[in-house]
Tab-separated table of C-alpha atoms in Angstrom:
chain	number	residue	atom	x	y	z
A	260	UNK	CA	90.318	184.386	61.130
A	261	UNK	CA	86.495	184.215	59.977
A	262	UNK	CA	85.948	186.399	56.505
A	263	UNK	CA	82.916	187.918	55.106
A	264	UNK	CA	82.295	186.497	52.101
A	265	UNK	CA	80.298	187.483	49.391
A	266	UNK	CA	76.507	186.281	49.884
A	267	UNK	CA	76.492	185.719	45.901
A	268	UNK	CA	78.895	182.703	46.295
A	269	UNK	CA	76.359	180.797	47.795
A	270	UNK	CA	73.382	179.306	47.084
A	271	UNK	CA	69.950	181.077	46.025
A	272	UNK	CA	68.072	179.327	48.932
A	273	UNK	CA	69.646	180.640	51.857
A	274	UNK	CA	67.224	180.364	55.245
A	275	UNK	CA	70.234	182.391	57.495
A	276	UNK	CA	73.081	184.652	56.829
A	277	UNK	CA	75.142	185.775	59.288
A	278	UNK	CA	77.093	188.897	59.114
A	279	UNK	CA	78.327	189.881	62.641
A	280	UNK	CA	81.070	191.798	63.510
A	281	UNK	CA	81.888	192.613	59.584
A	282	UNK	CA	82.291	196.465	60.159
A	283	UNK	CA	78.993	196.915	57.948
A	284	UNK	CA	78.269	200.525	57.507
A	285	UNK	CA	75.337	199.574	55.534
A	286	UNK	CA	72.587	196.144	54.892
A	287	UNK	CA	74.485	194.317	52.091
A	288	UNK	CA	72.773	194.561	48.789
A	289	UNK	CA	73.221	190.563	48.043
A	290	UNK	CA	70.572	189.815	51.470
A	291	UNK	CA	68.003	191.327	49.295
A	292	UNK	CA	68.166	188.788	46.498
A	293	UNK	CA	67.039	186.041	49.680
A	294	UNK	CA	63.890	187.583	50.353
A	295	UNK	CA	61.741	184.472	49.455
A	296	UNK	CA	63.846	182.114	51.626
A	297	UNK	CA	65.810	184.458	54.371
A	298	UNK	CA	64.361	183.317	57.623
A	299	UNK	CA	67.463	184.525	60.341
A	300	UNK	CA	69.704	187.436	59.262
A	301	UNK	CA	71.702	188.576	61.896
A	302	UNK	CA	73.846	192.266	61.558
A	303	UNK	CA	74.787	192.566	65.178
A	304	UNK	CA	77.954	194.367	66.342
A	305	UNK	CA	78.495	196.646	63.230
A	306	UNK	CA	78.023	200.568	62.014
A	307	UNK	CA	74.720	200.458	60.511
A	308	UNK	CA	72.973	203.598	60.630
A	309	UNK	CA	69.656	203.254	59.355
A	310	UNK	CA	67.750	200.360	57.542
A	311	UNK	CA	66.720	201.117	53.334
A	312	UNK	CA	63.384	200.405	52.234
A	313	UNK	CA	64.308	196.785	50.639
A	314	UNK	CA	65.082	195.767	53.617
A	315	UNK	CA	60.983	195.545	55.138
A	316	UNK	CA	60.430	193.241	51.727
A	317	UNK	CA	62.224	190.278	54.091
A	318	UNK	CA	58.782	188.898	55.048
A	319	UNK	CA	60.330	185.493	55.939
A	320	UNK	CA	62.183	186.935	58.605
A	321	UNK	CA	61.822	184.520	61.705
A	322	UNK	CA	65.096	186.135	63.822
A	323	UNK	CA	66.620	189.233	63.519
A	324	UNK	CA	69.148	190.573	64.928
A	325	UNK	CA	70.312	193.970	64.731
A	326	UNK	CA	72.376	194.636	68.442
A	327	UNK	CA	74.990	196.882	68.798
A	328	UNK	CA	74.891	199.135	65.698
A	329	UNK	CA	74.115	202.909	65.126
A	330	UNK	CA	70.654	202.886	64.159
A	331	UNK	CA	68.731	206.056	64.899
A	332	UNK	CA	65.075	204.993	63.811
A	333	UNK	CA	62.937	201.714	63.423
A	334	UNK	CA	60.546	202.470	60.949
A	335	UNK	CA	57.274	201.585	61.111
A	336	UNK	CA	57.993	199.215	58.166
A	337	UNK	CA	58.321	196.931	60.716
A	338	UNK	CA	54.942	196.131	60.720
A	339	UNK	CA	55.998	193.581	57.292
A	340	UNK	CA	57.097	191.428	59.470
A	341	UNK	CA	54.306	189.420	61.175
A	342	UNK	CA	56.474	186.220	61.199
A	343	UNK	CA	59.007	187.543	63.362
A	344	UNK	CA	59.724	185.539	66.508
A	345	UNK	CA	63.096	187.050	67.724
A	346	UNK	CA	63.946	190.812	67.694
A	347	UNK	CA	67.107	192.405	69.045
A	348	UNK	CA	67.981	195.811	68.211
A	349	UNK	CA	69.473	196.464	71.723
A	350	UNK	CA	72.433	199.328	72.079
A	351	UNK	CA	71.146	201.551	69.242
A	352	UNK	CA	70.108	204.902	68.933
A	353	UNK	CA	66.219	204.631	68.724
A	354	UNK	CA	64.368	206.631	70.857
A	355	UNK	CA	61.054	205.443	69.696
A	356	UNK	CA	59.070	202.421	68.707
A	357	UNK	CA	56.847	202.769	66.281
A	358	UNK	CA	53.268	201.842	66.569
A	359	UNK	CA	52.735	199.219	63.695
A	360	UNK	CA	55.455	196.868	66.152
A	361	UNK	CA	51.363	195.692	66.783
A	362	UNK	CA	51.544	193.898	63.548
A	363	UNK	CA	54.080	192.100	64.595
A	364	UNK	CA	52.079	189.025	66.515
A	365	UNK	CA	53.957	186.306	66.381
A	366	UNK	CA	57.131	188.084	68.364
A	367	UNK	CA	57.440	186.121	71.373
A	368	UNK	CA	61.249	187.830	72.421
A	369	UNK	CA	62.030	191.345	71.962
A	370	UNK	CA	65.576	192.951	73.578
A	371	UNK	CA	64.837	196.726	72.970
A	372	UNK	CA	67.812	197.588	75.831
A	373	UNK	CA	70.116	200.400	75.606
A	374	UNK	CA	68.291	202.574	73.521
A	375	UNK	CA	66.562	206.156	74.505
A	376	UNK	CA	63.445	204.837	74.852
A	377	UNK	CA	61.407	207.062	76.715
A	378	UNK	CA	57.900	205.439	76.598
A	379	UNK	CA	56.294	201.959	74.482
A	380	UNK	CA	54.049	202.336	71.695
A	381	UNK	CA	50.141	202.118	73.263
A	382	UNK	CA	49.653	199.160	70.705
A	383	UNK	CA	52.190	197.024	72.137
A	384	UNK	CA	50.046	195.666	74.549
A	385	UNK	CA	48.287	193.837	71.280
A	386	UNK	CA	51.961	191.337	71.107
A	387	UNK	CA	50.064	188.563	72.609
A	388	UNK	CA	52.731	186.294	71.705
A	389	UNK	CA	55.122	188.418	73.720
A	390	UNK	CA	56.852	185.888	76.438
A	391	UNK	CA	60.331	187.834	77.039
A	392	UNK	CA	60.826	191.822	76.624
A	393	UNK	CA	64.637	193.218	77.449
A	394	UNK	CA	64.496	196.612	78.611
A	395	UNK	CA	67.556	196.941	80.505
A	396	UNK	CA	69.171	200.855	80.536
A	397	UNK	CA	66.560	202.540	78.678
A	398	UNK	CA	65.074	205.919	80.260
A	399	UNK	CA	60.832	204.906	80.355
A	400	UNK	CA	58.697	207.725	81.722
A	401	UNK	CA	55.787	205.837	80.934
A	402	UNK	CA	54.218	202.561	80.351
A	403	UNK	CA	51.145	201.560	78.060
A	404	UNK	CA	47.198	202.429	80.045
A	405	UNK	CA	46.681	199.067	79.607
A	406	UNK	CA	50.169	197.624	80.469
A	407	UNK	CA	48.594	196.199	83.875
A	408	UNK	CA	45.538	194.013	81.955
A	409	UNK	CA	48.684	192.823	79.464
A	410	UNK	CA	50.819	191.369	82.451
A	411	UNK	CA	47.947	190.019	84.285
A	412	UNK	CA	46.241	188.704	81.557
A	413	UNK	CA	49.779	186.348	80.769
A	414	UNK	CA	52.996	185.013	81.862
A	415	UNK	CA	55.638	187.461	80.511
A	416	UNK	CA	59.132	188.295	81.980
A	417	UNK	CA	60.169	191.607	81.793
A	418	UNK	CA	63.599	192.618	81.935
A	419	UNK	CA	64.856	195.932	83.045
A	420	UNK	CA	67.226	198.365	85.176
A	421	UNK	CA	65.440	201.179	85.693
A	422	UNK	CA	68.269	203.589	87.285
A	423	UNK	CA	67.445	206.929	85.677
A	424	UNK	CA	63.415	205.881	84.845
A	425	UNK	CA	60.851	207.207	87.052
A	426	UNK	CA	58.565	204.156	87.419
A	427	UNK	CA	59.013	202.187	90.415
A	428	UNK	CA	60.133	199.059	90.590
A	429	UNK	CA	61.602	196.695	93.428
A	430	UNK	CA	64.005	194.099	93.376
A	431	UNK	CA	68.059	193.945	93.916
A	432	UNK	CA	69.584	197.340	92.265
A	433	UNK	CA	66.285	198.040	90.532
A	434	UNK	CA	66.665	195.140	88.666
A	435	UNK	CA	63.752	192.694	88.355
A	436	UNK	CA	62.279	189.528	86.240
A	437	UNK	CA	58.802	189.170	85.819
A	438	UNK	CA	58.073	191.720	88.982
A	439	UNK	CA	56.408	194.831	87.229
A	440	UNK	CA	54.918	197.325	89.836
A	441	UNK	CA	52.314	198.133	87.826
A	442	UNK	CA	49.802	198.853	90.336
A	443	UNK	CA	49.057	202.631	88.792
A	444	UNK	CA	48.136	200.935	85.364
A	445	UNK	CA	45.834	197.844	87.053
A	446	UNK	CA	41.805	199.109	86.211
């Protein structure tokens, strides 16, 4: 059976650590001392609750992958990191995103599914890098003003079962891949 083991055994230069499933109730301390080199750091699948302010000083960050915790707030921190390609922080607790995700251009995949989402952040229509969103079983009661000029403008597929949302979509059991009806939002 796979171990954590302590970060500080390893080398200083350390592009990935991976510390899934390790029943983490908070971001180890030893990540932090790979902030010039940490380009992938993925917590998935463990009982983190909220991320401390050290953590936004990871400005290498390429991939990140936060799915399946408790966390109850992205903060708009975020915004430090405008290398991010890859975001998953899917089956949280985060009923908003934060506006500064805008500073985030070069995210080309964000998975933002099971959380209480109950609208997107007006600036995320400025993710022009944006080629995959996940919004399956989230509760949207709105989209962007300018969400229709976003899709049209670009080849994006969007994700998402919209059982409880009000926006209408079509497609087998409200589920549909780059089909966005966004006809309301089109100027």
């Amino acid at each position: 059976m796979l171990k954590c083991i302590p970060l500080w055994r390893c080398n200083r230069h350390v592009e990935s650590v991976d510390k899934r499933h390790c029943n983490l109730q908070t971001v180890p301390d030893e990540v932090f001392r790979y902030s010039r080199s940490l380009e992938e750091l993925l917590l998935d699948a463990n009982q983190l609750k909220e991320l401390p302010k050290p953590f936004f000083r990871l400005l290498n960050l390429r991939k990140l992958g936060l799915s399946d915790n408790v966390i109850q707030r992205l903060p708009p921190e975020v915004a430090n990191f405008m290398q991010l390609v890859e975001l998953d922080i899917s089956r949280n607790e985060i009923p908003e995103i934060p506006e500064s995700i805008k500073f985030c251009r070069a995210l080309e995949i964000a998975d933002f599914s099971g959380n209480p989402l109950a609208r997107l952040p007006d600036g995320f229509t400025q993710l022009r890098a944006l080629a995959h969103l996940s919004l399956n079983d989230v509760t949207l009661q709105t989209l962007p003003s300018d969400i229709g000029k976003y899709v049209s403008q670009k080849h994006i597929a969007i994700c998402f079962y919209t059982k409880n949302s009000p926006i209408k979509c079509f497609g087998v059991n409200n589920f549909f891949v780059c089909v966005l009806n966004v006809t309301d939002y089109l100027k």
